XYZ file of C-alpha atoms in Angstrom:
568
model
C 0.000 0.000 0.000
C 1.305 3.465 -0.829
C 1.422 5.319 2.459
C 2.818 8.738 3.244
C 4.206 9.565 6.664
C 1.667 10.911 9.134
C 3.582 14.120 9.758
C 4.241 14.886 6.098
C 2.098 17.957 5.470
C 2.869 20.785 3.070
C 2.682 24.432 4.211
C 0.088 25.368 1.582
C -1.643 28.739 1.661
C -4.274 30.683 -0.283
C -1.985 31.232 -3.288
C -1.455 27.500 -3.706
C -5.182 26.784 -3.498
C -5.877 29.545 -6.017
C -3.515 27.926 -8.532
C -5.223 24.584 -7.908
C -8.683 26.121 -8.425
C -7.599 27.795 -11.680
C -6.388 24.441 -12.981
C -9.721 22.766 -12.262
C -11.585 25.593 -14.006
C -9.369 25.233 -17.099
C -9.908 21.451 -17.129
C -13.681 21.874 -17.161
C -13.398 24.676 -19.729
C -11.571 22.341 -22.114
C -14.337 19.794 -21.609
C -17.048 22.300 -22.578
C -14.993 23.532 -25.546
C -14.569 19.962 -26.810
C -18.303 19.296 -26.436
C -19.042 21.362 -29.551
C -17.217 18.827 -31.733
C -18.994 15.774 -30.274
C -21.880 14.939 -32.608
C -21.398 11.210 -33.220
C -20.162 8.194 -31.280
C -16.926 8.298 -33.322
C -16.376 11.873 -32.097
C -16.952 10.786 -28.497
C -14.849 7.614 -28.515
C -12.074 8.491 -31.005
C -12.244 12.292 -31.430
C -13.603 11.783 -34.950
C -10.087 10.633 -35.963
C -9.136 14.265 -36.490
C -6.246 15.115 -34.146
C -2.688 15.998 -35.276
C 0.233 13.744 -34.376
C 1.878 16.159 -31.924
C -1.329 16.350 -29.873
C -1.900 12.591 -29.815
C 1.823 12.030 -29.173
C 1.858 14.209 -26.055
C -1.446 12.694 -24.898
C 0.074 9.237 -25.430
C 2.932 9.895 -23.011
C 0.753 11.908 -20.582
C -1.735 9.048 -20.324
C 1.120 6.943 -18.936
C 2.508 9.733 -16.750
C 0.222 8.953 -13.841
C 0.468 7.678 -10.302
C 3.062 5.003 -11.041
C 5.321 7.404 -12.875
C 5.386 10.211 -10.328
C 5.263 8.400 -6.996
C 6.119 4.848 -7.997
C 9.194 5.510 -10.139
C 10.562 8.152 -7.748
C 10.134 5.600 -4.955
C 11.874 2.952 -7.079
C 14.678 5.427 -7.760
C 15.178 5.928 -4.041
C 14.983 2.195 -3.321
C 16.712 0.618 -6.339
C 18.809 3.463 -7.740
C 19.757 3.353 -11.414
C 18.086 -0.043 -11.929
C 14.870 1.951 -12.331
C 15.928 3.283 -15.748
C 15.269 -0.181 -17.192
C 11.539 0.600 -17.085
C 12.154 3.402 -19.577
C 15.006 2.617 -21.927
C 14.465 -1.113 -22.335
C 10.964 -1.430 -20.851
C 9.241 1.247 -22.955
C 11.120 2.711 -25.930
C 11.588 -0.455 -28.072
C 7.928 -1.420 -27.615
C 6.687 2.104 -28.431
C 8.771 2.050 -31.613
C 7.428 -1.392 -32.534
C 3.874 -0.120 -32.024
C 4.458 2.831 -34.361
C 6.380 1.035 -37.086
C 4.701 -2.374 -37.134
C 1.358 -2.506 -35.339
C -0.311 0.855 -35.985
C -0.812 0.163 -39.727
C -2.912 -2.842 -38.679
C -4.839 -1.024 -35.956
C -5.521 2.225 -37.780
C -5.759 0.857 -41.289
C -8.574 -1.528 -40.367
C -10.543 1.455 -38.946
C -11.227 -0.384 -35.698
C -12.452 1.578 -32.701
C -10.654 -0.547 -30.127
C -7.994 -3.224 -29.717
C -10.577 -6.001 -29.136
C -12.284 -5.049 -32.395
C -9.054 -5.861 -34.188
C -9.199 -9.338 -32.625
C -12.740 -9.656 -33.960
C -11.426 -9.235 -37.526
C -8.484 -11.566 -36.983
C -9.863 -14.339 -34.764
C -13.630 -13.981 -34.494
C -16.279 -13.362 -31.809
C -14.930 -15.656 -29.058
C -11.536 -13.942 -28.798
C -13.233 -10.577 -29.271
C -15.607 -11.029 -26.338
C -12.954 -12.492 -24.027
C -10.497 -9.688 -24.761
C -13.251 -7.076 -24.316
C -14.067 -8.376 -20.858
C -10.365 -8.476 -19.952
C -9.882 -4.884 -21.150
C -12.934 -3.626 -19.282
C -11.861 -5.247 -16.015
C -8.231 -4.151 -16.234
C -9.197 -0.575 -17.176
C -11.325 0.022 -14.089
C -8.772 -1.687 -11.853
C -5.989 0.588 -13.108
C -8.261 3.654 -12.917
C -8.836 2.752 -9.279
C -5.084 2.685 -8.648
C -4.781 6.298 -9.775
C -7.733 7.348 -7.611
C -6.332 5.550 -4.589
C -2.884 7.078 -5.020
C -4.359 10.540 -5.398
C -6.498 10.097 -2.301
C -3.654 9.185 0.018
C -1.430 11.951 -1.342
C -4.111 14.585 -0.807
C -4.807 13.197 2.643
C -1.174 13.481 3.638
C -0.328 16.743 1.869
C -3.520 18.767 2.204
C -5.353 17.049 5.017
C -8.287 15.893 2.887
C -9.946 12.626 3.995
C -9.427 9.789 1.534
C -13.072 9.472 0.581
C -13.305 13.219 -0.127
C -10.237 13.097 -2.368
C -11.590 10.058 -4.230
C -14.962 11.702 -4.813
C -13.549 15.097 -5.842
C -11.048 13.612 -8.290
C -13.581 11.165 -9.698
C -16.194 13.872 -10.226
C -13.824 16.130 -12.171
C -12.595 13.299 -14.398
C -16.199 12.219 -14.928
C -17.239 15.773 -15.801
C -14.705 16.535 -18.501
C -14.823 13.096 -20.155
C -18.629 12.899 -20.125
C -18.935 16.427 -21.516
C -16.269 16.335 -24.207
C -15.456 12.658 -24.763
C -11.980 11.561 -25.829
C -11.110 14.973 -27.319
C -11.565 16.522 -23.885
C -9.442 13.820 -22.270
C -6.670 14.174 -24.868
C -6.473 17.970 -24.845
C -6.492 17.888 -21.049
C -3.682 15.333 -21.160
C -1.613 17.707 -23.316
C -2.224 20.443 -20.719
C -1.447 17.999 -17.908
C 1.818 16.986 -19.571
C 3.121 20.559 -19.367
C 1.709 21.094 -15.864
C 3.473 17.937 -14.669
C 6.774 19.116 -16.170
C 6.264 22.571 -14.644
C 6.020 20.842 -11.278
C 8.885 18.357 -11.613
C 11.567 20.369 -13.445
C 11.938 23.056 -10.707
C 11.913 20.301 -8.098
C 14.795 18.533 -9.829
C 16.859 21.669 -10.460
C 16.501 23.056 -6.931
C 17.101 19.601 -5.465
C 20.325 19.102 -7.423
C 21.543 22.512 -6.317
C 20.814 21.626 -2.686
C 22.892 18.406 -2.795
C 25.840 19.943 -4.653
C 24.959 19.176 -8.245
C 25.329 15.828 -10.011
C 28.835 15.309 -8.608
C 27.611 15.924 -5.078
C 24.690 13.568 -5.590
C 26.799 10.719 -6.990
C 29.538 11.041 -4.364
C 26.974 10.992 -1.540
C 25.220 7.919 -2.900
C 28.489 6.119 -3.670
C 29.606 6.543 -0.063
C 26.254 5.542 1.439
C 25.029 2.832 -0.973
C 28.113 1.673 -2.856
C 29.221 2.293 -6.432
C 26.725 -0.216 -7.863
C 23.724 1.883 -6.813
C 24.141 4.235 -9.772
C 24.771 1.539 -12.369
C 22.003 -0.192 -14.269
C 23.583 -3.603 -14.941
C 26.019 -4.368 -12.113
C 24.914 -7.366 -10.068
C 22.412 -8.578 -12.651
C 24.286 -11.726 -13.604
C 22.358 -14.980 -13.230
C 22.731 -16.090 -9.609
C 23.904 -12.671 -8.395
C 21.952 -10.712 -5.801
C 20.672 -7.168 -6.328
C 17.914 -5.044 -4.756
C 15.630 -5.471 -7.773
C 15.545 -9.243 -7.391
C 16.002 -9.782 -11.131
C 18.866 -10.813 -13.417
C 19.705 -9.609 -16.914
C 17.660 -12.411 -18.507
C 14.435 -11.597 -16.670
C 15.064 -7.872 -17.200
C 15.599 -8.236 -20.948
C 13.083 -11.006 -21.632
C 10.501 -10.448 -18.880
C 10.485 -6.648 -18.698
C 12.107 -5.556 -21.953
C 10.217 -7.884 -24.286
C 7.189 -9.698 -22.877
C 5.826 -7.240 -20.320
C 6.880 -4.082 -22.161
C 5.590 -5.130 -25.582
C 2.474 -6.548 -23.943
C 1.701 -3.223 -22.282
C 2.621 -0.679 -24.950
C 1.220 -2.531 -27.960
C -2.074 -3.839 -26.537
C -3.002 -1.453 -23.716
C -5.970 0.396 -25.179
C -5.544 3.390 -22.865
C -2.420 4.138 -24.935
C -3.440 2.784 -28.347
C -6.695 4.772 -28.238
C -4.692 8.014 -28.423
C -3.026 6.890 -31.637
C -6.341 5.707 -33.109
C -7.708 9.247 -32.676
C -5.058 10.684 -35.033
C -6.198 12.319 -38.263
C -4.616 9.792 -40.639
C -2.443 6.679 -40.728
C 0.802 8.651 -40.900
C -0.136 10.643 -37.790
C -1.216 7.448 -36.020
C 2.147 5.798 -36.680
C 4.027 8.878 -35.501
C 2.002 9.144 -32.269
C 3.978 6.596 -30.180
C 7.217 7.593 -31.948
C 6.802 11.240 -30.963
C 5.868 10.135 -27.446
C 9.067 8.065 -27.217
C 11.334 11.125 -27.136
C 9.908 12.787 -24.006
C 9.588 9.304 -22.466
C 13.372 8.858 -22.795
C 14.000 11.892 -20.605
C 11.258 11.364 -17.996
C 13.780 9.653 -15.627
C 15.524 13.026 -15.275
C 12.485 14.496 -13.516
C 11.157 11.345 -11.805
C 14.009 8.961 -10.946
C 16.596 11.673 -10.197
C 14.310 13.368 -7.609
C 14.055 9.975 -5.889
C 17.862 9.882 -5.651
C 17.958 13.474 -4.387
C 15.375 12.690 -1.708
C 17.514 9.769 -0.527
C 20.466 12.124 0.028
C 18.375 14.827 1.709
C 16.496 12.316 3.897
C 18.899 9.419 4.645
C 16.232 7.752 6.831
C 13.934 7.290 3.826
C 12.579 3.735 3.867
C 14.612 2.720 6.937
C 11.703 2.481 9.373
C 8.086 1.399 8.997
C 6.997 4.292 11.195
C 9.077 6.963 9.457
C 9.370 8.327 5.942
C 8.905 5.712 3.233
C 10.326 5.532 -0.284
C 6.900 6.607 -1.542
C 7.434 9.889 0.296
C 10.346 10.902 -1.962
C 8.531 13.470 -4.136
C 6.377 14.927 -1.313
C 9.474 15.308 0.883
C 11.214 17.362 -1.794
C 8.093 19.467 -2.319
C 7.863 20.150 1.397
C 11.550 21.022 1.853
C 12.406 22.834 -1.373
C 9.450 24.703 -2.875
C 8.060 28.098 -1.837
C 4.343 28.901 -1.903
C 3.085 29.479 -5.424
C 5.595 27.037 -6.888
C 4.302 24.601 -4.279
C 0.799 25.113 -5.637
C 2.042 24.301 -9.146
C 3.712 21.147 -7.815
C 0.557 19.958 -6.047
C -1.401 20.739 -9.218
C 1.136 18.711 -11.201
C 0.613 15.700 -8.966
C -3.151 15.981 -9.351
C -2.738 16.356 -13.122
C -0.694 13.154 -13.228
C -3.268 11.164 -11.312
C -6.170 12.566 -13.319
C -4.396 11.838 -16.620
C -3.881 8.225 -15.634
C -7.464 7.773 -14.507
C -8.958 9.592 -17.505
C -6.971 7.413 -19.910
C -8.344 4.225 -18.407
C -11.924 5.461 -18.001
C -12.057 6.649 -21.627
C -10.746 3.280 -22.821
C -13.276 1.480 -20.585
C -16.254 3.375 -22.018
C -15.101 2.705 -25.591
C -14.504 -1.010 -25.140
C -17.633 -1.649 -23.094
C -19.935 0.343 -25.380
C -18.592 -0.818 -28.751
C -17.268 -4.290 -28.022
C -19.695 -5.601 -25.430
C -22.921 -3.561 -25.399
C -23.258 -2.787 -29.117
C -21.701 -6.037 -30.332
C -23.573 -8.547 -28.190
C -26.315 -6.947 -26.076
C -27.940 -4.105 -28.060
C -27.128 -4.534 -31.737
C -28.169 -2.270 -34.604
C -29.287 0.790 -32.645
C -28.901 4.324 -34.019
C -25.661 6.183 -33.416
C -27.262 8.617 -30.951
C -28.159 5.693 -28.692
C -24.523 4.543 -28.479
C -23.323 8.104 -27.856
C -25.697 8.329 -24.892
C -24.662 4.868 -23.718
C -21.006 5.918 -23.803
C -21.697 8.844 -21.485
C -23.620 6.632 -19.057
C -20.887 3.982 -19.125
C -18.309 6.688 -18.364
C -20.157 7.499 -15.138
C -20.383 3.805 -14.296
C -16.652 3.380 -14.974
C -15.738 6.224 -12.612
C -17.970 4.788 -9.865
C -16.445 1.336 -10.288
C -13.005 2.945 -10.245
C -13.837 4.513 -6.891
C -14.607 1.037 -5.603
C -11.514 -0.634 -7.064
C -9.363 2.124 -5.556
C -9.401 0.185 -2.316
C -8.302 -3.105 -3.893
C -4.883 -1.486 -4.340
C -4.525 -1.264 -0.555
C -4.025 -5.052 -0.364
C -0.707 -4.784 -2.244
C 2.551 -3.727 -0.643
C 3.522 -1.368 -3.457
C 1.516 0.376 -6.170
C 4.096 -0.467 -8.818
C 3.972 -4.148 -7.896
C 0.181 -4.087 -8.162
C 0.167 -2.529 -11.613
C 2.906 -4.771 -12.942
C 0.901 -7.741 -11.660
C -2.153 -6.562 -13.604
C -0.060 -6.103 -16.752
C 1.351 -9.644 -16.480
C -2.188 -11.037 -16.102
C -3.946 -9.077 -18.841
C -1.567 -7.459 -21.321
C 1.029 -10.175 -21.864
C -1.459 -12.902 -22.982
C -3.007 -10.403 -25.394
C 0.399 -9.647 -26.846
C 1.018 -13.361 -27.452
C -2.199 -13.630 -29.447
C -1.511 -10.435 -31.388
C 2.075 -11.148 -32.319
C 1.446 -14.739 -33.440
C -1.785 -13.823 -35.209
C -0.081 -10.990 -37.097
C 2.856 -13.036 -38.369
C 1.376 -16.526 -38.828
C -1.648 -16.606 -41.117
C -2.218 -20.312 -40.384
C -3.238 -19.442 -36.786
C -6.893 -20.297 -36.288
C -9.730 -18.521 -34.495
C -9.830 -21.217 -31.808
C -6.086 -20.786 -31.228
C -6.579 -17.087 -30.511
C -9.240 -17.758 -27.872
C -7.446 -20.596 -26.086
C -4.060 -18.858 -26.273
C -5.523 -15.755 -24.619
C -7.332 -17.734 -21.925
C -4.446 -20.092 -21.129
C -1.883 -17.282 -20.969
C -4.034 -15.332 -18.508
C -4.622 -18.388 -16.311
C -0.922 -19.354 -16.414
C 0.167 -15.906 -15.174
C -2.338 -16.040 -12.326
C -1.313 -19.592 -11.339
C 2.366 -18.621 -11.301
C 1.721 -15.549 -9.171
C -0.952 -16.662 -6.701
C 0.080 -20.299 -6.302
C 3.722 -20.895 -7.210
C 5.059 -17.557 -5.929
C 2.645 -16.560 -3.151
C 2.544 -20.075 -1.680
C 6.336 -20.274 -1.706
C 6.519 -23.250 -4.076
C 9.159 -21.410 -6.111
C 11.544 -18.888 -4.568
C 11.622 -15.473 -6.258
C 13.440 -12.646 -4.413
C 10.851 -9.895 -4.976
C 7.356 -9.179 -6.301
C 8.866 -7.364 -9.265
C 10.914 -10.447 -10.061
C 7.763 -12.569 -9.690
C 5.933 -10.330 -12.162
C 8.740 -10.692 -14.703
C 8.575 -14.482 -14.330
C 4.748 -14.477 -14.570
C 5.025 -12.551 -17.832
C 7.483 -15.052 -19.299
C 5.264 -17.965 -18.190
C 2.152 -16.350 -19.709
C 3.947 -15.771 -23.008
C 5.362 -19.310 -23.272
C 2.139 -21.061 -22.236
C -0.037 -18.905 -24.506
C 2.297 -19.454 -27.470
C 2.475 -23.228 -26.973
C -1.310 -23.519 -26.656
C -1.791 -21.451 -29.815
C 0.657 -23.688 -31.679
C -1.028 -26.908 -30.588
C -4.594 -25.695 -31.203
C -3.648 -24.301 -34.619
C -2.290 -27.673 -35.703
C -5.623 -29.402 -35.017
C -8.083 -26.700 -36.168
C -9.002 -25.121 -39.473
C -7.500 -21.691 -40.316
C -9.512 -18.699 -41.503
C -9.740 -18.156 -45.269
C -6.768 -16.218 -46.622
C -9.009 -13.610 -48.274
C -10.401 -12.623 -44.847
C -6.926 -11.758 -43.523
C -6.074 -8.787 -45.758
C -4.523 -6.010 -43.714
C -4.467 -8.228 -40.629
C -1.496 -10.521 -41.276
C 1.921 -9.900 -42.774
C 2.118 -11.534 -46.172
C -1.622 -11.467 -46.832
C -3.005 -10.200 -50.145
C -2.797 -6.411 -50.608
C -6.078 -4.541 -50.872
C -5.821 -3.948 -54.620
C -5.356 -7.660 -55.380
C -8.057 -8.525 -52.894
C -10.577 -6.465 -54.878
C -9.547 -8.158 -58.105
C -10.097 -11.609 -56.577
C -13.539 -10.705 -55.280
C -12.632 -10.459 -51.602
C -13.943 -7.865 -49.154
C -11.396 -5.103 -48.504
C -10.964 -3.498 -45.111
C -11.801 0.240 -45.137
C -8.892 2.627 -44.888
C -6.011 0.321 -45.798
C -5.300 2.177 -49.052
C -5.295 5.622 -47.448
C -2.929 8.037 -49.195
C -0.550 10.175 -47.087
C -1.616 13.747 -46.394
C 0.314 16.731 -47.734
C 3.582 17.126 -45.841
C 3.580 13.625 -44.380
C 6.425 12.598 -46.687
C 8.823 15.202 -45.197
C 12.075 13.597 -44.034
C 11.610 14.613 -40.389
C 8.209 12.885 -40.331
C 9.495 9.549 -41.584
C 8.394 6.906 -39.024
C 11.557 4.842 -39.560
C 13.798 7.841 -38.811
C 11.824 8.745 -35.687
C 11.710 5.163 -34.468
C 15.351 4.248 -34.928
C 16.370 7.676 -33.660
C 14.549 6.958 -30.382
C 16.189 3.510 -30.103
C 19.691 4.940 -30.601
C 19.071 7.790 -28.162
C 17.819 5.372 -25.472
C 20.912 3.212 -25.963
C 23.169 6.264 -25.621
C 21.407 7.209 -22.368
C 22.456 3.847 -20.894
C 26.175 4.646 -21.283
C 26.590 6.829 -18.142
C 24.772 4.201 -16.050
C 26.618 1.154 -17.334
C 30.076 1.541 -15.759
């Protein structure tokens, strides 16, 4: 459970509350402004597919810049040191690039409104319904995490009771999403991205100055925690011990491939932002643009965790004292004057609201389109589904308020979220990646691969790990192993089921599988083309600086370069 020390209260005054109030007014104003463009269900769920790449790109990274990023990664920085950068440079960037270069043409080109709808085209109704239910459940669970984190922070920093903080935050998220749909959420996420940076950059700069700059920080940590604390790979050999409880194999395979690709390529809270782009080129560039700020997020999240450890050496040493989760609030309390403090508190709230809004907006889309409209209330007029989406948004927020308290049963918010990702995202990734590259894979294989992978991850975590049948040093290490198990089991089941079942006709796989017939040949053979796959690039999209390959490989190289100072 994320807990902040009882005595950790910020000296806020009227100026700070005024800044906070102005932010809330602007958030609602954006919602009302976006309402004018919401006339159809497509406008509400996918912004009418009209947004430019820079907007969707910033929204893409802001949707992920929530509770885990601000509190969780700063806490991990204080506890694990430079090992935390693995979540960014190997655990995010390669998968974001893969999404932009490889998977977005399939998602966007098929004109689907959600990730499960893509599975409907590729595997059929069984996989579609199962994945829809999984997405709906995971979305409200993760939305609850953000609400819970926000509640305890506001309780500790501002003195608000938890239930008040949960209700206030939930009501504001509900208001601007219900009013303006996804456009409101995305434009607010762009605003929140800059508000978050406005809060964290001064905190980092002032903090570094206080501890004597980077040299002062590194020398202090070297003397107190050893020279390995600021390296990313030392002690990660197989059989070696390190605070993270993981070796290079589980880091590269479990985090860097299975869990990372599972999250970034199938998590609809992220993919939905790219699907709202104005054309295929903009959709592909969305995660690639987002990759560049993502590379540098450790500078304003992980580094403050290291600074807090120097300024408060007792951090995490006692159950009754300051905990690692207190890293950011401690710096805010000790370093920021009123006014700037108000911006920092607003930045924290923006981060939590961005994370919750991303998951609630994905929940309303998946539930309305992939469950309600597909199986319960078919063939209704568009206005009916628009109204349903608004009602489902309210339901999603209320459920999120309830699931906020499930997070309290876990020892760490990051562990909880990584557990959810290993259960839900990794099995989906198995089905996607095999279904995209092997046209022989059958509809039955997709369903049983998804189900078996999910069950395997849960069995590994709740039975083998929790019951002590296998020894894993930490919950993070257990999550990496669960992800690997889910991937292997799901892949093997898909292979076996495919060999004994009949594949889908080749003409039904156009635009869904590499090596399938192109759309032009499909028309000539009498097949049914998928709308949007022959979309021509817009004017200016062929400029060299907009080339997806250049952006993608540029991000990969830059992430690799960033590892150099933390590798020796």
